[in-house]
Short mmCIF file of N, CA, C and O and ligand atoms in Angstrom, two decimals:
data_model
loop_
_atom_site.label_atom_id
_atom_site.label_comp_id
_atom_site.label_asym_id
_atom_site.label_seq_id
_atom_site.Cartn_x
_atom_site.Cartn_y
_atom_site.Cartn_z
N UNK A 1 -119.48 -234.69 59.69
CA UNK A 1 -120.31 -235.24 59.04
C UNK A 1 -120.11 -234.17 57.62
O UNK A 1 -120.05 -235.41 56.27
N UNK A 2 -119.60 -232.98 57.75
CA UNK A 2 -118.95 -232.58 56.30
C UNK A 2 -118.26 -233.73 55.86
O UNK A 2 -117.77 -233.13 54.65
N UNK A 3 -116.90 -232.93 56.37
CA UNK A 3 -116.05 -233.67 56.15
C UNK A 3 -115.82 -235.04 55.45
O UNK A 3 -115.35 -235.58 54.91
N UNK A 4 -116.79 -236.53 56.03
CA UNK A 4 -116.93 -236.95 55.93
C UNK A 4 -117.55 -237.45 54.73
O UNK A 4 -116.77 -238.12 53.95
N UNK A 5 -118.47 -236.18 54.80
CA UNK A 5 -119.68 -236.37 53.35
C UNK A 5 -118.58 -236.31 51.87
O UNK A 5 -118.52 -236.43 50.31
N UNK A 6 -117.34 -234.63 52.37
CA UNK A 6 -116.27 -234.64 51.24
C UNK A 6 -115.88 -235.44 51.03
O UNK A 6 -115.24 -235.65 49.53
N UNK A 7 -114.94 -236.35 52.15
CA UNK A 7 -113.90 -237.10 51.28
C UNK A 7 -114.44 -238.48 50.70
O UNK A 7 -113.96 -239.12 50.16
N UNK A 8 -116.06 -238.73 50.77
CA UNK A 8 -116.08 -239.62 50.42
C UNK A 8 -117.18 -239.73 49.09
O UNK A 8 -116.51 -240.07 47.96
N UNK A 9 -117.09 -238.29 48.35
CA UNK A 9 -117.59 -237.04 46.93
C UNK A 9 -116.46 -237.69 46.61
O UNK A 9 -116.63 -237.76 45.38
N UNK A 10 -115.28 -236.81 47.39
CA UNK A 10 -113.96 -236.82 46.70
C UNK A 10 -113.13 -238.30 45.78
O UNK A 10 -113.15 -238.41 44.71
N UNK A 11 -113.86 -239.30 46.60
CA UNK A 11 -113.11 -240.97 46.20
C UNK A 11 -113.92 -241.30 45.31
O UNK A 11 -113.30 -241.95 44.55
N UNK A 12 -114.65 -241.27 45.46
CA UNK A 12 -116.24 -241.37 44.17
C UNK A 12 -115.69 -241.31 43.18
O UNK A 12 -115.91 -241.87 42.21
N UNK A 13 -116.07 -239.33 43.40
CA UNK A 13 -115.51 -238.61 42.00
C UNK A 13 -114.39 -239.34 41.40
O UNK A 13 -114.36 -239.20 40.43
N UNK A 14 -112.86 -239.85 41.55
CA UNK A 14 -111.90 -240.49 41.50
C UNK A 14 -111.87 -241.73 41.53
O UNK A 14 -111.01 -241.81 40.28
N UNK A 15 -113.08 -242.34 41.64
CA UNK A 15 -112.73 -243.75 40.60
C UNK A 15 -113.77 -243.29 39.99
O UNK A 15 -113.59 -244.68 39.27
N UNK A 16 -114.97 -243.17 39.90
CA UNK A 16 -115.18 -243.20 38.84
C UNK A 16 -114.35 -242.15 37.21
O UNK A 16 -114.70 -242.58 35.99
N UNK A 17 -113.75 -241.00 37.69
CA UNK A 17 -113.07 -241.09 36.26
C UNK A 17 -112.14 -242.04 35.81
O UNK A 17 -110.77 -241.89 35.15
N UNK A 18 -111.17 -242.89 37.22
CA UNK A 18 -109.93 -243.59 36.84
C UNK A 18 -110.64 -245.21 36.23
O UNK A 18 -109.67 -245.86 36.24
N UNK A 19 -112.69 -244.72 37.18
CA UNK A 19 -112.51 -246.26 36.27
C UNK A 19 -112.36 -247.44 36.49
O UNK A 19 -112.02 -248.22 36.69
N UNK A 20 -112.39 -247.53 38.14
CA UNK A 20 -111.71 -248.15 39.21
C UNK A 20 -112.50 -248.56 39.94
O UNK A 20 -113.44 -247.71 40.34
N UNK A 21 -112.70 -249.60 40.10
CA UNK A 21 -113.16 -250.52 41.65
C UNK A 21 -113.18 -250.97 42.63
O UNK A 21 -111.88 -251.79 42.16
N UNK A 22 -112.94 -249.99 43.23
CA UNK A 22 -111.64 -250.71 44.96
C UNK A 22 -112.99 -251.35 45.29
O UNK A 22 -114.51 -251.31 45.51
N UNK A 23 -112.54 -252.23 45.93
CA UNK A 23 -113.04 -253.60 46.45
C UNK A 23 -113.08 -253.42 48.31
O UNK A 23 -112.27 -252.67 48.57
N UNK A 24 -113.66 -253.25 48.70
CA UNK A 24 -113.90 -252.15 50.31
C UNK A 24 -114.05 -253.66 51.27
O UNK A 24 -114.19 -254.82 51.05
N UNK A 25 -112.52 -253.51 52.53
CA UNK A 25 -112.10 -254.67 52.90
C UNK A 25 -113.03 -255.11 53.96
O UNK A 25 -113.89 -254.05 54.90
N UNK A 26 -113.25 -256.14 54.14
CA UNK A 26 -114.72 -256.28 55.75
C UNK A 26 -113.72 -255.84 56.79
O UNK A 26 -112.93 -255.90 57.42
N UNK A 27 -114.60 -255.12 58.01
CA UNK A 27 -114.23 -254.88 59.37
C UNK A 27 -114.47 -255.09 60.48
O UNK A 27 -115.71 -256.22 60.20
N UNK A 28 -113.76 -256.88 60.30
CA UNK A 28 -114.52 -257.41 61.72
C UNK A 28 -113.30 -257.69 62.63
O UNK A 28 -111.97 -257.67 62.62
N UNK A 29 -114.13 -257.57 64.27
CA UNK A 29 -113.28 -257.59 64.69
C UNK A 29 -113.36 -259.08 65.60
O UNK A 29 -114.02 -259.92 65.06
N UNK A 30 -113.10 -259.37 66.57
CA UNK A 30 -113.31 -260.29 67.45
C UNK A 30 -114.30 -261.08 67.52
O UNK A 30 -115.34 -262.03 67.35
N UNK A 31 -115.63 -259.79 67.63
CA UNK A 31 -116.93 -260.30 68.09
C UNK A 31 -117.79 -261.17 67.04
O UNK A 31 -118.82 -262.00 66.76
N UNK A 32 -117.15 -260.57 65.36
CA UNK A 32 -117.20 -261.51 63.82
C UNK A 32 -118.21 -260.80 63.44
O UNK A 32 -118.83 -260.43 62.05
N UNK A 33 -119.11 -259.28 64.29
CA UNK A 33 -120.10 -259.21 64.23
C UNK A 33 -119.36 -257.32 62.59
O UNK A 33 -120.13 -257.00 62.03
N UNK A 34 -118.41 -256.82 63.14
CA UNK A 34 -117.90 -256.21 62.97
C UNK A 34 -117.92 -254.39 63.06
O UNK A 34 -119.06 -253.68 63.72
N UNK A 35 -117.32 -253.85 62.27
CA UNK A 35 -117.86 -251.98 62.94
C UNK A 35 -118.73 -251.71 61.64
O UNK A 35 -118.02 -251.48 60.23
N UNK A 36 -120.23 -250.72 62.33
CA UNK A 36 -120.16 -250.72 61.04
C UNK A 36 -119.92 -250.16 60.09
O UNK A 36 -119.38 -248.76 60.11
N UNK A 37 -120.38 -249.87 58.85
CA UNK A 37 -120.47 -248.34 57.59
C UNK A 37 -120.41 -247.32 58.05
O UNK A 37 -121.59 -247.58 58.79
N UNK A 38 -120.19 -246.06 57.39
CA UNK A 38 -120.62 -245.25 57.06
C UNK A 38 -122.59 -245.68 56.42
O UNK A 38 -123.37 -244.82 56.99
N UNK A 39 -122.70 -246.07 55.68
CA UNK A 39 -123.97 -246.40 54.91
C UNK A 39 -124.72 -247.32 55.96
O UNK A 39 -125.21 -246.89 55.82
N UNK A 40 -124.78 -247.91 57.21
CA UNK A 40 -124.88 -248.53 57.87
C UNK A 40 -125.20 -247.79 59.03
O UNK A 40 -126.73 -247.75 59.60
N UNK A 41 -124.96 -247.14 59.44
CA UNK A 41 -124.92 -246.26 60.31
C UNK A 41 -125.02 -244.67 60.35
O UNK A 41 -125.70 -244.22 61.41
N UNK A 42 -125.63 -244.31 58.98
CA UNK A 42 -126.15 -243.33 58.84
C UNK A 42 -127.73 -243.12 58.75
O UNK A 42 -127.99 -243.50 58.76
N UNK A 43 -127.77 -241.50 59.54
CA UNK A 43 -129.61 -241.49 59.57
C UNK A 43 -129.55 -240.44 59.19
O UNK A 43 -129.26 -239.08 59.00
N UNK A 44 -130.63 -240.20 58.64
CA UNK A 44 -131.52 -239.26 58.52
C UNK A 44 -131.01 -238.18 56.95
O UNK A 44 -130.91 -239.07 56.44
N UNK A 45 -130.37 -237.35 57.51
CA UNK A 45 -130.11 -235.81 56.26
C UNK A 45 -129.10 -236.95 55.22
O UNK A 45 -128.78 -237.05 54.96
N UNK A 46 -128.15 -237.85 56.62
CA UNK A 46 -127.10 -238.04 56.03
C UNK A 46 -126.88 -238.69 55.10
O UNK A 46 -126.14 -240.24 53.74
N UNK A 47 -128.08 -239.88 55.47
CA UNK A 47 -128.28 -241.54 54.92
C UNK A 47 -129.20 -241.17 53.18
O UNK A 47 -128.37 -241.73 52.22
N UNK A 48 -129.34 -240.03 53.39
CA UNK A 48 -130.66 -239.25 52.10
C UNK A 48 -128.63 -239.38 51.13
O UNK A 48 -129.30 -239.24 49.95
N UNK A 49 -128.25 -238.64 51.88
CA UNK A 49 -127.49 -237.86 50.94
C UNK A 49 -126.74 -238.83 50.14
O UNK A 49 -126.44 -239.10 49.02
N UNK A 50 -125.51 -239.93 51.51
CA UNK A 50 -125.73 -241.06 50.38
C UNK A 50 -126.07 -241.80 49.63
O UNK A 50 -125.41 -242.54 49.23
N UNK A 51 -127.18 -242.25 49.72
CA UNK A 51 -128.07 -242.17 48.63
C UNK A 51 -128.29 -242.15 47.70
O UNK A 51 -128.20 -242.44 46.08
N UNK A 52 -128.30 -240.56 47.46
CA UNK A 52 -127.61 -240.10 46.81
C UNK A 52 -126.97 -239.86 45.35
O UNK A 52 -127.06 -240.25 44.43
N UNK A 53 -125.51 -239.96 46.15
CA UNK A 53 -124.78 -240.01 45.48
C UNK A 53 -123.98 -241.25 45.21
O UNK A 53 -123.97 -241.63 44.26
N UNK A 54 -125.27 -242.46 46.08
CA UNK A 54 -124.61 -244.21 45.13
C UNK A 54 -125.45 -244.11 43.31
O UNK A 54 -124.91 -244.68 43.05
N UNK A 55 -126.09 -243.67 42.93
CA UNK A 55 -126.83 -242.82 42.38
C UNK A 55 -126.27 -242.47 41.54
O UNK A 55 -127.24 -242.32 40.64
N UNK A 56 -125.96 -241.83 41.38
CA UNK A 56 -124.45 -241.17 41.07
C UNK A 56 -125.81 -239.22 40.90
O UNK A 56 -125.60 -238.27 39.98
N UNK A 57 -126.45 -238.53 41.45
CA UNK A 57 -127.40 -237.40 41.51
C UNK A 57 -126.38 -237.37 42.28
O UNK A 57 -125.40 -236.71 43.54
N UNK A 58 -126.41 -235.14 42.40
CA UNK A 58 -126.01 -234.57 43.20
C UNK A 58 -127.08 -233.47 43.67
O UNK A 58 -127.78 -232.70 43.48
N UNK A 59 -127.61 -234.21 45.38
CA UNK A 59 -129.13 -233.05 45.25
C UNK A 59 -128.53 -231.88 45.91
O UNK A 59 -129.66 -231.16 45.97
N UNK A 60 -127.62 -232.21 46.07
CA UNK A 60 -127.23 -230.10 47.12
C UNK A 60 -126.07 -229.79 46.23
O UNK A 60 -125.64 -228.58 46.58
N UNK A 61 -125.67 -229.92 45.01
CA UNK A 61 -124.79 -229.04 43.94
C UNK A 61 -123.01 -229.37 44.96
O UNK A 61 -122.82 -228.38 44.76
N UNK A 62 -123.08 -230.22 45.55
CA UNK A 62 -121.25 -230.11 46.08
C UNK A 62 -120.39 -230.92 44.96
O UNK A 62 -119.72 -230.43 44.88
N UNK A 63 -120.94 -231.35 43.72
CA UNK A 63 -120.22 -231.57 42.88
C UNK A 63 -119.02 -230.33 41.55
O UNK A 63 -120.62 -230.03 42.05
N UNK A 64 -118.00 -230.48 41.10
CA UNK A 64 -117.99 -229.19 40.55
C UNK A 64 -118.74 -229.19 39.00
O UNK A 64 -119.18 -230.28 38.16
N UNK A 65 -118.90 -227.88 39.21
CA UNK A 65 -120.07 -227.41 37.98
C UNK A 65 -119.79 -228.09 36.24
O UNK A 65 -118.71 -227.31 36.70
N UNK A 66 -120.47 -228.52 35.95
CA UNK A 66 -120.31 -228.98 34.76
C UNK A 66 -120.20 -227.06 33.46
O UNK A 66 -120.47 -226.52 34.32
N UNK A 67 -118.74 -227.12 33.14
CA UNK A 67 -118.69 -226.31 32.37
C UNK A 67 -119.66 -226.06 30.65
O UNK A 67 -119.26 -226.96 30.51
N UNK A 68 -120.26 -224.76 30.79
CA UNK A 68 -120.83 -224.92 29.46
C UNK A 68 -120.29 -223.37 28.55
O UNK A 68 -119.43 -222.68 28.99
N UNK A 69 -120.32 -223.72 27.17
CA UNK A 69 -119.95 -223.61 26.08
C UNK A 69 -120.30 -221.21 26.28
O UNK A 69 -120.27 -220.69 25.78
N UNK A 70 -121.64 -221.62 26.31
CA UNK A 70 -122.29 -220.43 26.69
C UNK A 70 -122.75 -219.59 25.31
O UNK A 70 -123.95 -219.17 25.62
N UNK A 71 -122.95 -220.81 24.35
CA UNK A 71 -123.17 -220.21 23.00
C UNK A 71 -125.41 -220.51 23.12
O UNK A 71 -125.89 -221.39 24.04
N UNK A 72 -125.51 -220.38 22.09
CA UNK A 72 -126.81 -221.09 21.52
C UNK A 72 -127.71 -222.12 22.16
O UNK A 72 -128.73 -222.97 23.05
N UNK A 73 -126.72 -222.97 21.36
CA UNK A 73 -127.04 -224.56 21.40
C UNK A 73 -126.28 -225.12 22.81
O UNK A 73 -127.03 -225.95 23.26
N UNK A 74 -125.49 -224.92 23.72
CA UNK A 74 -124.97 -225.18 24.65
C UNK A 74 -124.93 -224.30 25.69
O UNK A 74 -123.33 -223.29 26.17
N UNK A 75 -126.40 -223.24 26.34
CA UNK A 75 -125.29 -221.90 26.91
C UNK A 75 -125.55 -222.96 29.54
O UNK A 75 -125.40 -224.43 29.45
N UNK A 76 -125.54 -221.77 29.51
CA UNK A 76 -124.84 -221.95 30.21
C UNK A 76 -126.44 -222.05 31.09
O UNK A 76 -127.67 -222.12 31.17
N UNK A 77 -126.22 -224.00 32.14
CA UNK A 77 -127.57 -224.23 32.84
C UNK A 77 -127.50 -223.30 34.12
O UNK A 77 -126.75 -223.79 34.83
N UNK A 78 -128.59 -222.90 34.86
CA UNK A 78 -128.76 -222.26 35.89
C UNK A 78 -130.47 -222.53 36.34
O UNK A 78 -131.37 -222.81 35.94
N UNK A 79 -130.06 -223.63 37.44
CA UNK A 79 -130.96 -223.76 38.54
C UNK A 79 -132.01 -222.91 39.16
O UNK A 79 -130.76 -222.45 39.77
N UNK A 80 -133.15 -223.25 39.34
CA UNK A 80 -134.33 -222.39 40.06
C UNK A 80 -135.24 -222.95 40.42
O UNK A 80 -134.84 -224.06 39.78
N UNK A 81 -135.96 -222.01 41.66
CA UNK A 81 -137.48 -222.95 42.56
C UNK A 81 -138.36 -222.77 41.62
O UNK A 81 -139.08 -222.94 42.21
N UNK A 82 -139.10 -221.35 40.87
CA UNK A 82 -139.58 -220.62 41.03
C UNK A 82 -139.27 -220.48 39.19
O UNK A 82 -138.76 -220.53 38.91
N UNK A 83 -140.39 -219.42 39.15
CA UNK A 83 -140.06 -219.68 36.68
C UNK A 83 -139.01 -218.18 36.10
O UNK A 83 -138.40 -217.64 35.60
N UNK A 84 -138.04 -217.59 36.88
CA UNK A 84 -137.03 -216.43 37.04
C UNK A 84 -136.00 -217.10 38.50
O UNK A 84 -136.26 -217.06 39.40
N UNK A 85 -134.91 -216.13 37.54
CA UNK A 85 -134.07 -216.28 38.67
C UNK A 85 -133.07 -215.14 38.37
O UNK A 85 -132.96 -214.99 37.10
N UNK A 86 -132.63 -213.83 39.27
CA UNK A 86 -131.73 -213.27 38.85
C UNK A 86 -130.34 -213.81 39.16
O UNK A 86 -129.75 -214.70 39.27
N UNK A 87 -129.47 -212.83 38.39
CA UNK A 87 -128.41 -213.33 37.65
C UNK A 87 -127.58 -212.76 37.41
O UNK A 87 -127.93 -211.93 36.39
N UNK A 88 -126.37 -213.01 37.61
CA UNK A 88 -125.09 -212.45 37.12
C UNK A 88 -123.94 -212.81 36.97
O UNK A 88 -123.91 -214.12 36.69
N UNK A 89 -123.49 -212.15 35.18
CA UNK A 89 -122.63 -212.94 34.71
C UNK A 89 -121.28 -211.23 34.77
O UNK A 89 -121.55 -210.45 34.38
N UNK A 90 -120.32 -212.66 35.03
CA UNK A 90 -119.22 -211.34 34.81
C UNK A 90 -118.68 -211.96 33.75
O UNK A 90 -117.64 -213.12 33.40
N UNK A 91 -119.22 -210.84 32.64
CA UNK A 91 -118.92 -210.82 30.89
C UNK A 91 -117.28 -211.08 30.46
O UNK A 91 -116.87 -212.17 30.23
N UNK A 92 -116.81 -210.76 31.43
CA UNK A 92 -115.38 -210.81 31.32
C UNK A 92 -114.28 -211.53 32.65
O UNK A 92 -114.62 -210.65 33.64
N UNK A 93 -112.84 -212.15 32.34
CA UNK A 93 -112.52 -212.76 33.69
C UNK A 93 -111.68 -211.50 34.47
O UNK A 93 -111.97 -210.91 35.45
N UNK A 94 -111.83 -210.55 34.05
CA UNK A 94 -111.05 -208.57 34.56
C UNK A 94 -111.41 -208.47 34.48
O UNK A 94 -111.58 -206.84 35.37
N UNK A 95 -112.83 -208.21 34.60
CA UNK A 95 -114.18 -207.05 35.07
C UNK A 95 -114.12 -207.39 36.23
O UNK A 95 -114.16 -208.13 36.62
N UNK A 96 -114.86 -206.02 36.57
CA UNK A 96 -114.68 -205.23 37.96
C UNK A 96 -116.15 -205.83 38.42
O UNK A 96 -116.87 -205.35 39.44
N UNK A 97 -117.46 -205.22 37.13
CA UNK A 97 -118.43 -204.74 37.30
C UNK A 97 -119.25 -206.27 37.32
O UNK A 97 -119.34 -206.80 35.86
N UNK A 98 -120.61 -206.84 37.92
CA UNK A 98 -121.30 -208.13 37.26
C UNK A 98 -122.67 -207.28 36.71
O UNK A 98 -122.78 -206.33 36.81
N UNK A 99 -122.81 -207.82 35.80
CA UNK A 99 -124.21 -207.48 34.99
C UNK A 99 -125.03 -208.27 35.56
O UNK A 99 -124.62 -210.09 35.12
N UNK A 100 -126.38 -207.88 36.07
CA UNK A 100 -127.12 -208.51 36.46
C UNK A 100 -128.35 -208.52 35.59
O UNK A 100 -128.89 -207.58 35.21
N UNK A 101 -129.78 -209.38 35.32
CA UNK A 101 -130.36 -209.60 34.58
C UNK A 101 -131.00 -211.02 35.01
O UNK A 101 -130.93 -211.61 35.63
N UNK A 102 -132.64 -210.43 34.72
CA UNK A 102 -133.62 -211.67 35.03
C UNK A 102 -133.78 -213.20 34.02
O UNK A 102 -133.54 -211.53 32.80
N UNK A 103 -133.43 -213.49 34.29
CA UNK A 103 -133.62 -214.99 34.09
C UNK A 103 -134.54 -215.09 33.60
O UNK A 103 -135.59 -216.18 35.15
N UNK A 104 -135.62 -215.83 32.44
CA UNK A 104 -136.80 -216.58 33.00
C UNK A 104 -136.95 -217.67 32.29
O UNK A 104 -136.41 -217.70 31.21
N UNK A 105 -137.72 -218.48 32.83
CA UNK A 105 -137.86 -220.02 32.14
C UNK A 105 -138.08 -220.20 30.84
O UNK A 105 -138.91 -219.08 30.58
N UNK A 106 -138.00 -221.25 29.63
CA UNK A 106 -138.26 -221.35 29.20
C UNK A 106 -136.85 -221.68 28.08
O UNK A 106 -136.03 -222.08 28.20
N UNK A 107 -136.44 -220.50 27.32
CA UNK A 107 -135.83 -220.15 25.90
C UNK A 107 -134.42 -220.17 27.05
O UNK A 107 -135.03 -219.24 27.56
N UNK A 108 -133.66 -219.61 25.97
CA UNK A 108 -132.43 -219.98 26.80
C UNK A 108 -132.22 -217.44 26.22
O UNK A 108 -133.03 -217.86 25.46
N UNK A 109 -131.60 -217.45 27.27
CA UNK A 109 -131.33 -215.53 27.60
C UNK A 109 -129.99 -215.92 27.26
O UNK A 109 -129.26 -216.26 27.16
N UNK A 110 -130.03 -214.40 26.78
CA UNK A 110 -127.94 -213.65 26.27
C UNK A 110 -128.09 -213.02 27.29
O UNK A 110 -128.69 -211.60 27.58
N UNK A 111 -126.85 -212.31 28.37
CA UNK A 111 -126.54 -211.72 29.17
C UNK A 111 -126.69 -210.32 27.91
O UNK A 111 -125.82 -209.82 26.80
N UNK A 112 -127.35 -209.08 28.26
CA UNK A 112 -127.48 -208.52 27.27
C UNK A 112 -125.86 -207.36 26.75
O UNK A 112 -126.54 -206.60 26.64
N UNK A 113 -124.68 -207.51 28.05
CA UNK A 113 -123.83 -206.83 27.46
C UNK A 113 -122.48 -207.63 26.84
O UNK A 113 -121.89 -207.17 26.05
N UNK A 114 -122.86 -210.15 27.05
CA UNK A 114 -121.45 -210.00 26.26
C UNK A 114 -122.33 -211.02 25.38
O UNK A 114 -121.57 -211.11 24.30
N UNK A 115 -123.32 -211.57 25.35
CA UNK A 115 -124.22 -212.07 24.50
C UNK A 115 -123.81 -213.85 25.09
O UNK A 115 -125.15 -214.19 24.01
N UNK A 116 -123.65 -213.83 26.38
CA UNK A 116 -123.48 -215.25 26.55
C UNK A 116 -125.21 -216.07 26.92
O UNK A 116 -125.45 -215.61 27.38
N UNK A 117 -125.09 -217.27 26.72
CA UNK A 117 -127.08 -217.63 26.78
C UNK A 117 -126.93 -218.59 27.92
O UNK A 117 -125.79 -218.61 28.49
N UNK A 118 -127.74 -218.49 28.66
CA UNK A 118 -127.97 -218.65 29.51
C UNK A 118 -129.68 -219.56 29.51
O UNK A 118 -130.30 -218.34 28.95
N UNK A 119 -129.71 -220.43 30.48
CA UNK A 119 -131.11 -220.60 30.68
C UNK A 119 -131.63 -221.37 32.12
O UNK A 119 -130.58 -222.53 32.37
N UNK A 120 -132.76 -220.73 32.21
CA UNK A 120 -133.53 -220.90 33.74
C UNK A 120 -134.36 -222.83 32.96
O UNK A 120 -134.46 -223.53 32.35
N UNK A 121 -133.08 -223.62 34.39
CA UNK A 121 -134.15 -225.75 34.66
C UNK A 121 -134.77 -225.05 35.95
O UNK A 121 -133.88 -224.67 36.73
N UNK A 122 -136.01 -225.68 35.99
CA UNK A 122 -136.49 -225.83 37.09
C UNK A 122 -135.76 -226.76 38.16
O UNK A 122 -135.69 -227.93 38.12
N UNK A 123 -135.05 -226.14 39.29
CA UNK A 123 -134.26 -227.24 40.51
C UNK A 123 -135.70 -227.85 41.37
O UNK A 123 -135.92 -226.82 41.88
N UNK A 124 -135.58 -229.87 41.07
CA UNK A 124 -137.32 -229.49 43.00
C UNK A 124 -136.28 -229.94 43.97
O UNK A 124 -134.80 -230.86 44.07
N UNK A 125 -136.86 -229.33 44.95
CA UNK A 125 -135.31 -229.24 46.58
C UNK A 125 -135.39 -230.53 46.85
O UNK A 125 -136.74 -231.52 47.05
N UNK A 126 -134.25 -231.09 47.20
CA UNK A 126 -134.13 -231.89 47.54
C UNK A 126 -135.59 -233.04 49.42
O UNK A 126 -135.08 -233.67 48.91
N UNK A 127 -135.76 -231.59 49.98
CA UNK A 127 -135.95 -231.92 50.61
C UNK A 127 -137.11 -231.35 51.39
O UNK A 127 -137.31 -230.36 50.18
ZN1 ZN B 201 -122.61 -211.24 30.33
#
């Protein structure tokens, strides 16, 4: 399931980026009914994921995260299920130490070391 979902996600992302709509060839055998597609035979969690992907949602954070500038106007978005979350900031690319701090819901907060801004956004679990 994971590999099929990954391939579907990659193809949807590539199509969305290239703004190409591909026509799906019907799968027809001699019986006339054909082979069911992934959408038709998916059940349970896989079905919910496929439906969410069609709506452009990312319930399990499988898409590449958006890059943020880390400024006050464009803070790093940190999803959380409670009103605070422990965040680790690798302030510079070559640092070997991580600066850990608690991020609280509300206004963006700054990393105590480098000053990058982070903002906690409440994230509802998909299940
Ligand atoms: Zn930092």
